mmCIF file of C-alpha atoms in Angstrom:
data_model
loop_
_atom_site.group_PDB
_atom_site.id
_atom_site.type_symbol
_atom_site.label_atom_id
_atom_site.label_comp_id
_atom_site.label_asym_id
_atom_site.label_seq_id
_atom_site.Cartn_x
_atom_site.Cartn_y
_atom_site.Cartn_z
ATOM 1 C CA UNK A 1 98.386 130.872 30.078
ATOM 2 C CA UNK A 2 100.068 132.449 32.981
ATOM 3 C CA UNK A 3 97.681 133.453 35.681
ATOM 4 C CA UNK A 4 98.018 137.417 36.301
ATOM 5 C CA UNK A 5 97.008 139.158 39.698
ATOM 6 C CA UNK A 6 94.087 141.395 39.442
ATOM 7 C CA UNK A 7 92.882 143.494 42.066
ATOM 8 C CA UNK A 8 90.836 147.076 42.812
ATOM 9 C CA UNK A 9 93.912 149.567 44.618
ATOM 10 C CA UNK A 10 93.637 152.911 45.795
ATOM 11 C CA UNK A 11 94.998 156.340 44.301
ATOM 12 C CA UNK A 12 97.149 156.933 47.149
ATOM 13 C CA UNK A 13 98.834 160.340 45.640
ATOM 14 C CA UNK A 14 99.066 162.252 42.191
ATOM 15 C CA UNK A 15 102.341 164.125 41.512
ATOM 16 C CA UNK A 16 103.219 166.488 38.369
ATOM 17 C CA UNK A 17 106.902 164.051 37.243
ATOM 18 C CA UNK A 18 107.224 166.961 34.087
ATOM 19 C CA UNK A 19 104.940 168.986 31.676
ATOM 20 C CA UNK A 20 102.249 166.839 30.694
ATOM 21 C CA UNK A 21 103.011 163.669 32.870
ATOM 22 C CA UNK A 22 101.731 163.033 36.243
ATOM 23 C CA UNK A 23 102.829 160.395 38.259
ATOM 24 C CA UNK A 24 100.446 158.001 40.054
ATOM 25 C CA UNK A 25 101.222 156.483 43.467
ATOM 26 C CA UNK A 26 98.796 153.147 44.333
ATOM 27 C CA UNK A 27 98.400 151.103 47.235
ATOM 28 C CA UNK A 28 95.700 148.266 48.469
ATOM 29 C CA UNK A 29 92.448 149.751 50.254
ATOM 30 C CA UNK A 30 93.483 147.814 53.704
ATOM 31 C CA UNK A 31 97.002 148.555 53.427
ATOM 32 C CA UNK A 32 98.127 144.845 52.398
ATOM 33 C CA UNK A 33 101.933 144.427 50.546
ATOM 34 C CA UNK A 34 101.079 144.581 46.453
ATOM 35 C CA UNK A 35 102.549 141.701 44.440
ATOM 36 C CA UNK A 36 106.193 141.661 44.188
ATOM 37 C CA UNK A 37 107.661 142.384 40.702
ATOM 38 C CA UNK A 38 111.039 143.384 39.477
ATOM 39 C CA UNK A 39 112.674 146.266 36.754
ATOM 40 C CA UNK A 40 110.557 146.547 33.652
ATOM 41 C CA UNK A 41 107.727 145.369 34.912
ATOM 42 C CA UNK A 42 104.531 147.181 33.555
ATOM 43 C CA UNK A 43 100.647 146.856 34.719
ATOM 44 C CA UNK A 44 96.894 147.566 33.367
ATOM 45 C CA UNK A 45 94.967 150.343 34.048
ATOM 46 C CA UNK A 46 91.447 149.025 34.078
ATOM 47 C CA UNK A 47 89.436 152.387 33.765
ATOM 48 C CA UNK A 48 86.935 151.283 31.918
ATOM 49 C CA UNK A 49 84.853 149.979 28.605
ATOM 50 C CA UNK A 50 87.676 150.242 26.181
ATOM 51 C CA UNK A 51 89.953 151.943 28.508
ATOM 52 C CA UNK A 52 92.682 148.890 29.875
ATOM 53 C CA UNK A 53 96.465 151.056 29.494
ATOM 54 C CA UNK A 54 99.586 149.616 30.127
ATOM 55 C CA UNK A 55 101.858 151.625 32.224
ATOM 56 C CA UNK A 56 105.416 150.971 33.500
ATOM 57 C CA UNK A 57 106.132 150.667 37.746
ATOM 58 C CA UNK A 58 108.752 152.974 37.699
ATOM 59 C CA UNK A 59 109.189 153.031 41.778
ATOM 60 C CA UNK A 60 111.390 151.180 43.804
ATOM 61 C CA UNK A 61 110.393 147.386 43.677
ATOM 62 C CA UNK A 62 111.470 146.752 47.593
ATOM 63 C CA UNK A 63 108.650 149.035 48.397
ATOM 64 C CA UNK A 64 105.503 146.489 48.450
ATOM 65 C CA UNK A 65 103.219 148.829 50.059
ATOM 66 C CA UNK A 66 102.779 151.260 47.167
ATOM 67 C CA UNK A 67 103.277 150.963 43.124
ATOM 68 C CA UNK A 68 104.099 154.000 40.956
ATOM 69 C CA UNK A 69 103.615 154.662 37.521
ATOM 70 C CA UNK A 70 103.722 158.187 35.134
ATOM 71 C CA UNK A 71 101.247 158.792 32.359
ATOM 72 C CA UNK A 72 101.707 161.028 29.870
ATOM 73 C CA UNK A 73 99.011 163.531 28.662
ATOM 74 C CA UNK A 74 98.646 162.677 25.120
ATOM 75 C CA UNK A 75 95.804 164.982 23.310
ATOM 76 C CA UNK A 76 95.994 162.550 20.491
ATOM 77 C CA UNK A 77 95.639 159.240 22.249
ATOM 78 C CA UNK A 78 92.382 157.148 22.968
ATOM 79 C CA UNK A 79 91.251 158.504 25.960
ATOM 80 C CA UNK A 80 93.322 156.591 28.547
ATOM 81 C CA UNK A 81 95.726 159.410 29.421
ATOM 82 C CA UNK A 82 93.016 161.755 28.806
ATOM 83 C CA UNK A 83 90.692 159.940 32.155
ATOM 84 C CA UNK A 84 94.160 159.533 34.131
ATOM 85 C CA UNK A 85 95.147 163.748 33.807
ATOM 86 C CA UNK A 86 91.397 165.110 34.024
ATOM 87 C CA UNK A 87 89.353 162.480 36.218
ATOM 88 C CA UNK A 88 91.721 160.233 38.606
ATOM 89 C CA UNK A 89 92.059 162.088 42.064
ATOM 90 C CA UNK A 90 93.418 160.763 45.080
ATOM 91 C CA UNK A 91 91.274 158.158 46.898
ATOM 92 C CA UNK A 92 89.533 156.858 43.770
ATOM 93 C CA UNK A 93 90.109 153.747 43.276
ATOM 94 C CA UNK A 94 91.061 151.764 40.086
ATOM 95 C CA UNK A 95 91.218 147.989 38.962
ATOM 96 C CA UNK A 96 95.117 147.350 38.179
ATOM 97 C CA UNK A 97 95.873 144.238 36.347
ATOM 98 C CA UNK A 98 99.688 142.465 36.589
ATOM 99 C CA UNK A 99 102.772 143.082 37.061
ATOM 100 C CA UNK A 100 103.247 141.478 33.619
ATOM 101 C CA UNK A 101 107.246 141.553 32.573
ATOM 102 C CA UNK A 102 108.315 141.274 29.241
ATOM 103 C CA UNK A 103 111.247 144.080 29.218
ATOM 104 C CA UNK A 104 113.167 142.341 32.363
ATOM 105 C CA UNK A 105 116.782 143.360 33.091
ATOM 106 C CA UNK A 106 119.033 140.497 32.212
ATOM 107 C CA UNK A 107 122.303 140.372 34.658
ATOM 108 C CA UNK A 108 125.181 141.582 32.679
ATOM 109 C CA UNK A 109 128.883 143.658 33.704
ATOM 110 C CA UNK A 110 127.932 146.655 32.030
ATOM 111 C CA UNK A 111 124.823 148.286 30.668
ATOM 112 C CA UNK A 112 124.157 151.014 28.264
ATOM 113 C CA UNK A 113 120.227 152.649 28.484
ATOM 114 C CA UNK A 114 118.747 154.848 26.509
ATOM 115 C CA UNK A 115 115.308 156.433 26.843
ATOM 116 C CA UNK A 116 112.907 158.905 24.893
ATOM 117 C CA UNK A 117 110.118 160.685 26.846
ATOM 118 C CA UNK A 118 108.086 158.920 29.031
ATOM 119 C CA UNK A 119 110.211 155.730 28.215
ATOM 120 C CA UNK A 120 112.052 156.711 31.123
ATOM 121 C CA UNK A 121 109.470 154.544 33.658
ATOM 122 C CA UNK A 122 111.113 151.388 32.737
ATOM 123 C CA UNK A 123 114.513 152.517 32.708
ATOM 124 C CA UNK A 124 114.428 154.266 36.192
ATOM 125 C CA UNK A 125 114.193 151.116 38.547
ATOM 126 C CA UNK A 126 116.934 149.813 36.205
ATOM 127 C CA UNK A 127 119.195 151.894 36.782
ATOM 128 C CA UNK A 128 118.968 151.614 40.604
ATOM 129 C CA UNK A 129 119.205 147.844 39.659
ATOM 130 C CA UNK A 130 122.326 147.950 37.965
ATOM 131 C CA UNK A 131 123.663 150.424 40.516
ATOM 132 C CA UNK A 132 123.478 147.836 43.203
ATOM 133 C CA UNK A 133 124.683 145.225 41.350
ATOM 134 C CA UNK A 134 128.436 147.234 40.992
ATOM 135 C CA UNK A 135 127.726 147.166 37.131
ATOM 136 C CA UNK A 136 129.212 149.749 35.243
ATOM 137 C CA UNK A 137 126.600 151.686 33.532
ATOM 138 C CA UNK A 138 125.244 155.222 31.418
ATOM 139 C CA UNK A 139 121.963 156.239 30.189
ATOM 140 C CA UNK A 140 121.118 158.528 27.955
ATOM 141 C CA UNK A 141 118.023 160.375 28.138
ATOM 142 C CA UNK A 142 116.158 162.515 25.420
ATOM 143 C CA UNK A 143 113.109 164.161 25.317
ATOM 144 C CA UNK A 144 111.262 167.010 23.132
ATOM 145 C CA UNK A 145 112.490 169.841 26.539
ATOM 146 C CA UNK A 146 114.214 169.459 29.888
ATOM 147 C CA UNK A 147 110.211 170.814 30.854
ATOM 148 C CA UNK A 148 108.993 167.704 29.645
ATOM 149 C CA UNK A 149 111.451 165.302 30.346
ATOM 150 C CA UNK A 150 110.242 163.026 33.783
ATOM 151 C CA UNK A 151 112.756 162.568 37.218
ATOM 152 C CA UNK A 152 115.250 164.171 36.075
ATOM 153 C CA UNK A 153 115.317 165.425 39.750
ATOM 154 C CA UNK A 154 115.657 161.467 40.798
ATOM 155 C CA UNK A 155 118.533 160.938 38.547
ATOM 156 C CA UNK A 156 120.936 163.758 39.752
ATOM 157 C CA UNK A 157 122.029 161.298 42.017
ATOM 158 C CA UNK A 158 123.940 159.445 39.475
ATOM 159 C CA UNK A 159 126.308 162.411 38.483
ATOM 160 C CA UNK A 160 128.182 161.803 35.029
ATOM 161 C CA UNK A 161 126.935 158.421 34.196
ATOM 162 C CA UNK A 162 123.548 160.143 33.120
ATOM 163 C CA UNK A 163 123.621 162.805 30.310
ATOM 164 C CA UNK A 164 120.525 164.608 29.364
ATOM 165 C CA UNK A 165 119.961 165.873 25.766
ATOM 166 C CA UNK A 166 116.695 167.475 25.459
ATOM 167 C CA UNK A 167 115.600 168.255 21.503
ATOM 168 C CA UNK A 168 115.336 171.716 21.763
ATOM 169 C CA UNK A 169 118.884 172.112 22.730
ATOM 170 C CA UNK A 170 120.892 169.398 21.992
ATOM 171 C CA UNK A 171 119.014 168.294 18.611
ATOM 172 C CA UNK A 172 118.522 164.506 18.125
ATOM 173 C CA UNK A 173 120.138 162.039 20.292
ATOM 174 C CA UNK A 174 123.973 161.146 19.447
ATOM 175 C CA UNK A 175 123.047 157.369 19.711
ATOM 176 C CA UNK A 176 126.710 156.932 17.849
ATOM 177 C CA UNK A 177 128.689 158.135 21.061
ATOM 178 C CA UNK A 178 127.232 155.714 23.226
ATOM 179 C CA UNK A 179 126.496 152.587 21.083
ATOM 180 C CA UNK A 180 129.818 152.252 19.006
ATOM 181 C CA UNK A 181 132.197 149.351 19.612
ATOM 182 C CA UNK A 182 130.326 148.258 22.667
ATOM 183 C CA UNK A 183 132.652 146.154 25.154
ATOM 184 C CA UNK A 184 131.627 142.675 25.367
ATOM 185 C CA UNK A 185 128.952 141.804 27.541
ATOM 186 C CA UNK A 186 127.238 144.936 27.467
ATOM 187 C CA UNK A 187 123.550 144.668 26.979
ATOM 188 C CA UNK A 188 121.610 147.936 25.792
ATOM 189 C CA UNK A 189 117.933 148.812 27.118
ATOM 190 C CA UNK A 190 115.824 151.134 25.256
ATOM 191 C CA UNK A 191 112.775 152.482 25.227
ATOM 192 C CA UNK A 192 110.868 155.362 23.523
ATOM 193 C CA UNK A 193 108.918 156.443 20.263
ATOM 194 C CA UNK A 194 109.389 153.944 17.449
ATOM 195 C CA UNK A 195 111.810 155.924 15.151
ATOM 196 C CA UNK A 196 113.963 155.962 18.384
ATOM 197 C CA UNK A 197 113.909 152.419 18.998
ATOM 198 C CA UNK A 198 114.393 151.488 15.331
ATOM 199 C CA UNK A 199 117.663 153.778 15.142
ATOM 200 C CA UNK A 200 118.891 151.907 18.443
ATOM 201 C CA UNK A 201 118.143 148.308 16.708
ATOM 202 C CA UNK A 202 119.955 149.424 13.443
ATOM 203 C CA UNK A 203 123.204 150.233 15.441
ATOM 204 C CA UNK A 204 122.911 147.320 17.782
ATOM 205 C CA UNK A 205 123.382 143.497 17.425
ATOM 206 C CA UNK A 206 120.120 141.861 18.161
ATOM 207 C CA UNK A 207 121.320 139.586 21.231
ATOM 208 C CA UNK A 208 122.617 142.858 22.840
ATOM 209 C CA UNK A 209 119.451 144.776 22.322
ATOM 210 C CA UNK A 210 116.234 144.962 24.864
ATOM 211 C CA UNK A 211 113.264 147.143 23.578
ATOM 212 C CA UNK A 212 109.892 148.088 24.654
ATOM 213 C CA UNK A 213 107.649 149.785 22.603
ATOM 214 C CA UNK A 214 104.651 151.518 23.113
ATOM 215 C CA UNK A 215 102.936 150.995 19.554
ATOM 216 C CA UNK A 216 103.343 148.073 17.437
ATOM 217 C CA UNK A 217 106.454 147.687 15.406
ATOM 218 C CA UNK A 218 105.343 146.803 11.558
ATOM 219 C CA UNK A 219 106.522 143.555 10.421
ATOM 220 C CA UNK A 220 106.077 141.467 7.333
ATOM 221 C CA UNK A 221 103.740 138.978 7.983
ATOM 222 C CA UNK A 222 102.842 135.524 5.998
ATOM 223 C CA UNK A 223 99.315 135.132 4.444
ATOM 224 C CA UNK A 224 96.462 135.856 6.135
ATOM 225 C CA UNK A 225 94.307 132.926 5.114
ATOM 226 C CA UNK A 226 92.708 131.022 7.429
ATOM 227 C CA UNK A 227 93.163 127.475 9.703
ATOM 228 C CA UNK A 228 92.194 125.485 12.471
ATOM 229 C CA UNK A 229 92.995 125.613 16.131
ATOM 230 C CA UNK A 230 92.521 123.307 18.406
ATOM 231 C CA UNK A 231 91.661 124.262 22.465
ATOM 232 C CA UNK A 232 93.637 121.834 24.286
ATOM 233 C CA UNK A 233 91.800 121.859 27.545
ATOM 234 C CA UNK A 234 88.679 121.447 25.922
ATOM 235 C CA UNK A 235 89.565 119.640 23.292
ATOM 236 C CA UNK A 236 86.988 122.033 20.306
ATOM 237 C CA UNK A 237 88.274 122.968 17.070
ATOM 238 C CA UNK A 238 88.146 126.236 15.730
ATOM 239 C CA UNK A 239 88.282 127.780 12.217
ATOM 240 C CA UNK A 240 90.050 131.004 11.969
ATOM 241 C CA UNK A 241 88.828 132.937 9.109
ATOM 242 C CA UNK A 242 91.210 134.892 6.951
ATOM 243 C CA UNK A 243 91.422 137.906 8.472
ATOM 244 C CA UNK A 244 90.165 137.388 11.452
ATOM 245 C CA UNK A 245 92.453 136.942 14.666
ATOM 246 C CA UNK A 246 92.652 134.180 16.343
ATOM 247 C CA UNK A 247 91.463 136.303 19.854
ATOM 248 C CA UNK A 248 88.511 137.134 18.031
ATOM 249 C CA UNK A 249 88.048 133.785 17.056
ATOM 250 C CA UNK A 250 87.995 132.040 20.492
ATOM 251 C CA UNK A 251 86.239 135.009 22.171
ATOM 252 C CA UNK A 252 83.333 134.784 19.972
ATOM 253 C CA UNK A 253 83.345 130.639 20.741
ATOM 254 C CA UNK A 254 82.443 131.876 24.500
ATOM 255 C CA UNK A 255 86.363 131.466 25.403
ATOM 256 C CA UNK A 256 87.470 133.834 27.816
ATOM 257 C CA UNK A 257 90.547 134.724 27.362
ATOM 258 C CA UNK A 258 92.629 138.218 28.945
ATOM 259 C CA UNK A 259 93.838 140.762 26.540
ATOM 260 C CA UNK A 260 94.241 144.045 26.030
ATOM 261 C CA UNK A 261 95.927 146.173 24.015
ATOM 262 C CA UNK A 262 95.477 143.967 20.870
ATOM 263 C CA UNK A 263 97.704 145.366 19.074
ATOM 264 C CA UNK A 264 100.473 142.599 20.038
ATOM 265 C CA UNK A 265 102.523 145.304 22.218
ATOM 266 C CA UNK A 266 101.610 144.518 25.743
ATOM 267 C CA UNK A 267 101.762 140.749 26.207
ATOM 268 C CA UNK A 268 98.655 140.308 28.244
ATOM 269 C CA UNK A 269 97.147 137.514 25.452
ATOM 270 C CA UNK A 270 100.557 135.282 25.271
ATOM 271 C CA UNK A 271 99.398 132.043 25.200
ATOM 272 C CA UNK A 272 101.377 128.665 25.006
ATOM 273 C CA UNK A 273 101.313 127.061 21.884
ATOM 274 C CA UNK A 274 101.281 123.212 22.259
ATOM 275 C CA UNK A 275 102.088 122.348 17.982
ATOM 276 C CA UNK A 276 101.937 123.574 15.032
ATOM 277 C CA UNK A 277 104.149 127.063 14.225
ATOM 278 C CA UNK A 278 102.949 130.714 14.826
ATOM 279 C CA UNK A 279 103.585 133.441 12.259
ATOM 280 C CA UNK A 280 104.785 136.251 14.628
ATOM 281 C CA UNK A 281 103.745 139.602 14.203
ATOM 282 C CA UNK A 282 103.880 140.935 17.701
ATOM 283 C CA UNK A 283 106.189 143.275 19.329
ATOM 284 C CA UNK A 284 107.020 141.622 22.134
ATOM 285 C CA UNK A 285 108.498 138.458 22.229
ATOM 286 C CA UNK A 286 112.460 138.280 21.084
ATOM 287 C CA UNK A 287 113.982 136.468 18.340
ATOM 288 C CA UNK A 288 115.095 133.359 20.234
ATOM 289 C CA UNK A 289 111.367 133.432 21.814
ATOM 290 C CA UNK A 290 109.953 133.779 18.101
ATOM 291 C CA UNK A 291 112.216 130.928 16.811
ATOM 292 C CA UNK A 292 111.331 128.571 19.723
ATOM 293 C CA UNK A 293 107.482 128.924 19.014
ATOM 294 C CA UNK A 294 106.279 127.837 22.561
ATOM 295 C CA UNK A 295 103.849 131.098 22.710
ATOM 296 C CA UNK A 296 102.194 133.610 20.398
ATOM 297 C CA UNK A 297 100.329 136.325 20.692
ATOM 298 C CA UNK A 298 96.854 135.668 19.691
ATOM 299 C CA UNK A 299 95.563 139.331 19.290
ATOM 300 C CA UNK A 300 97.997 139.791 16.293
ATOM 301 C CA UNK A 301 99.878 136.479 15.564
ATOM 302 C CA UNK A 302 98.526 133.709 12.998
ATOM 303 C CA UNK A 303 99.599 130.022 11.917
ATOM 304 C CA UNK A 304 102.947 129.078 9.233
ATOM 305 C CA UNK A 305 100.521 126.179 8.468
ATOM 306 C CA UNK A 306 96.809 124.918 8.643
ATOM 307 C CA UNK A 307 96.709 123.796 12.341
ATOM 308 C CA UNK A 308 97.691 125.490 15.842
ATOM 309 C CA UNK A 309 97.179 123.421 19.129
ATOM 310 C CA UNK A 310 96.901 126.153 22.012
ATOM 311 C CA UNK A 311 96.357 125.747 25.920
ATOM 312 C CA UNK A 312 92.922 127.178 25.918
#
């Protein structure tokens, strides 16, 4: 498994980005340059039992000395959002966990991006990206107002090449206008609330398309019976119960591995797989990852057989 950076950083400033989202600046305690990472990158919020978050670094990656990210206010959610909004102030401090990138921007001639809500955070480096590599680019940008929409202030800067259709007064996205007969070569980034991203993959051909998504996507899944895993490094064998995941499974053999969202959205739990074939059911990996088989998810991912061999 890929070792990931964890350290305890600093609240350096809170900022309102739109109704309902305020963005978080963080830097190290004694000042020292954070971990380099690039466009779509996203880290963990640490803020307690139960309460690890992933949030997208939506400031400029050249700037080592502080890390930004925007969290939405959700009155429905699990708390997370809820601790950020009411009981973060600046000068607290917070573990952060990554950068972890699984939504990287692939060089390409021309881009088109298209974000709902507070899927703007991973676009917004992007687009700075893409800008400086000449590539000829447009996003478009929903959300439910302009109120609520995040930076729109930030993105004046790229005139025309950004249009903004908030609900309330331009209806649903016109995903048509901006997705039909794509030139060759163009890649499309997108991310949002599900129903979004599912209309985006239904126009687009899969080895154009780059999603993240926030909840888990459902997918079919094989059987859920049960088989053996071997732990490479220590050579045990495990029996994973129907029903029972194989996280769960190692965790309660004293194996510690990292996770956290465990719902097979955030990546944190990829592990290499070594033989044997995973059943996929995460939303993370592509289909070219999923096909080659060299790492599953083990929060949400099981075994097209009787036997997996992981590096654990």
């Amino acid at each position: 498994m890929t070792t990931v950076h964890e350290t305890q950083l600093v609240v350096d400033g809170i900022q309102p980005a739109a109704d309902g989202v305020r963005a978080l600046t963080l830097r190290h305690p004694l000042g020292e340059p954070l971990p380099a990472w690039e466009p779509g990158a996203h880290i963990d919020l640490l803020l307690g039992p139960g309460l690890e978050r992933q949030y997208s670094l939506c400031g400029d990656p050249a700037d080592r000395s502080v890390w930004r990210v925007a969290v939405l206010r959700e009155p429905l959610g699990r708390g997370g959002s809820a601790h950020v909004h009411e009981r973060l102030r600046p000068g607290d401090t917070v573990r952060v966990r990554g950068p972890r990138n699984h939504f990287a921007l692939r060089p390409a001639p021309r881009y088109r991006f298209v974000a709902g809500g507070i899927g703007i955070t991973p676009i917004l480096p992007m687009l700075a990206a893409a800008e400086a590599a000449g590539a000829e680019w447009s996003l478009l940008y929903g959300g439910r107002s302009r109120a609520s929409m995040a930076f729109t202030g930030e993105l004046e800067r790229y005139g025309d090449r950004v249009t903004l259709a908030p609900q309330d007064e331009a209806g649903l996205l016109d995903l048509d206008s901006v997705l039909d007969a794509l030139p060759e070569g163009t890649l499309v980034y997108c991310c949002g609330p599900g129903p979004l991203l599912d209309a985006v993959e239904a126009r687009c051909p899969s080895d154009a398309l780059h999603v993240e998504r926030f909840r888990a996507k459902e997918r079919p899944g094989g059987e859920d019976g049960g088989f053996e895993v071997e732990l490479a490094r220590s050579g045990r064998t495990l029996t994973v119960a129907p029903g029972v995941s194989v996280l769960d499974t190692v965790r309660a053999a004293g194996v510690e591995v990292l996770f956290s969202c465990a719902e097979g959205t955030c990546g944190t739990c990829e592990t290499d797989v070594l033989d044997g074939t995973p059943d996929h059911r995460d939303s993370v990996l592509t289909d070219e990852e999923r096909e080659a088989g060299e790492t599953m998810m083990i929060c949400v991912s099981r075994c097209r057989g009787k036997r997996l061999v992981l590096d654990l």
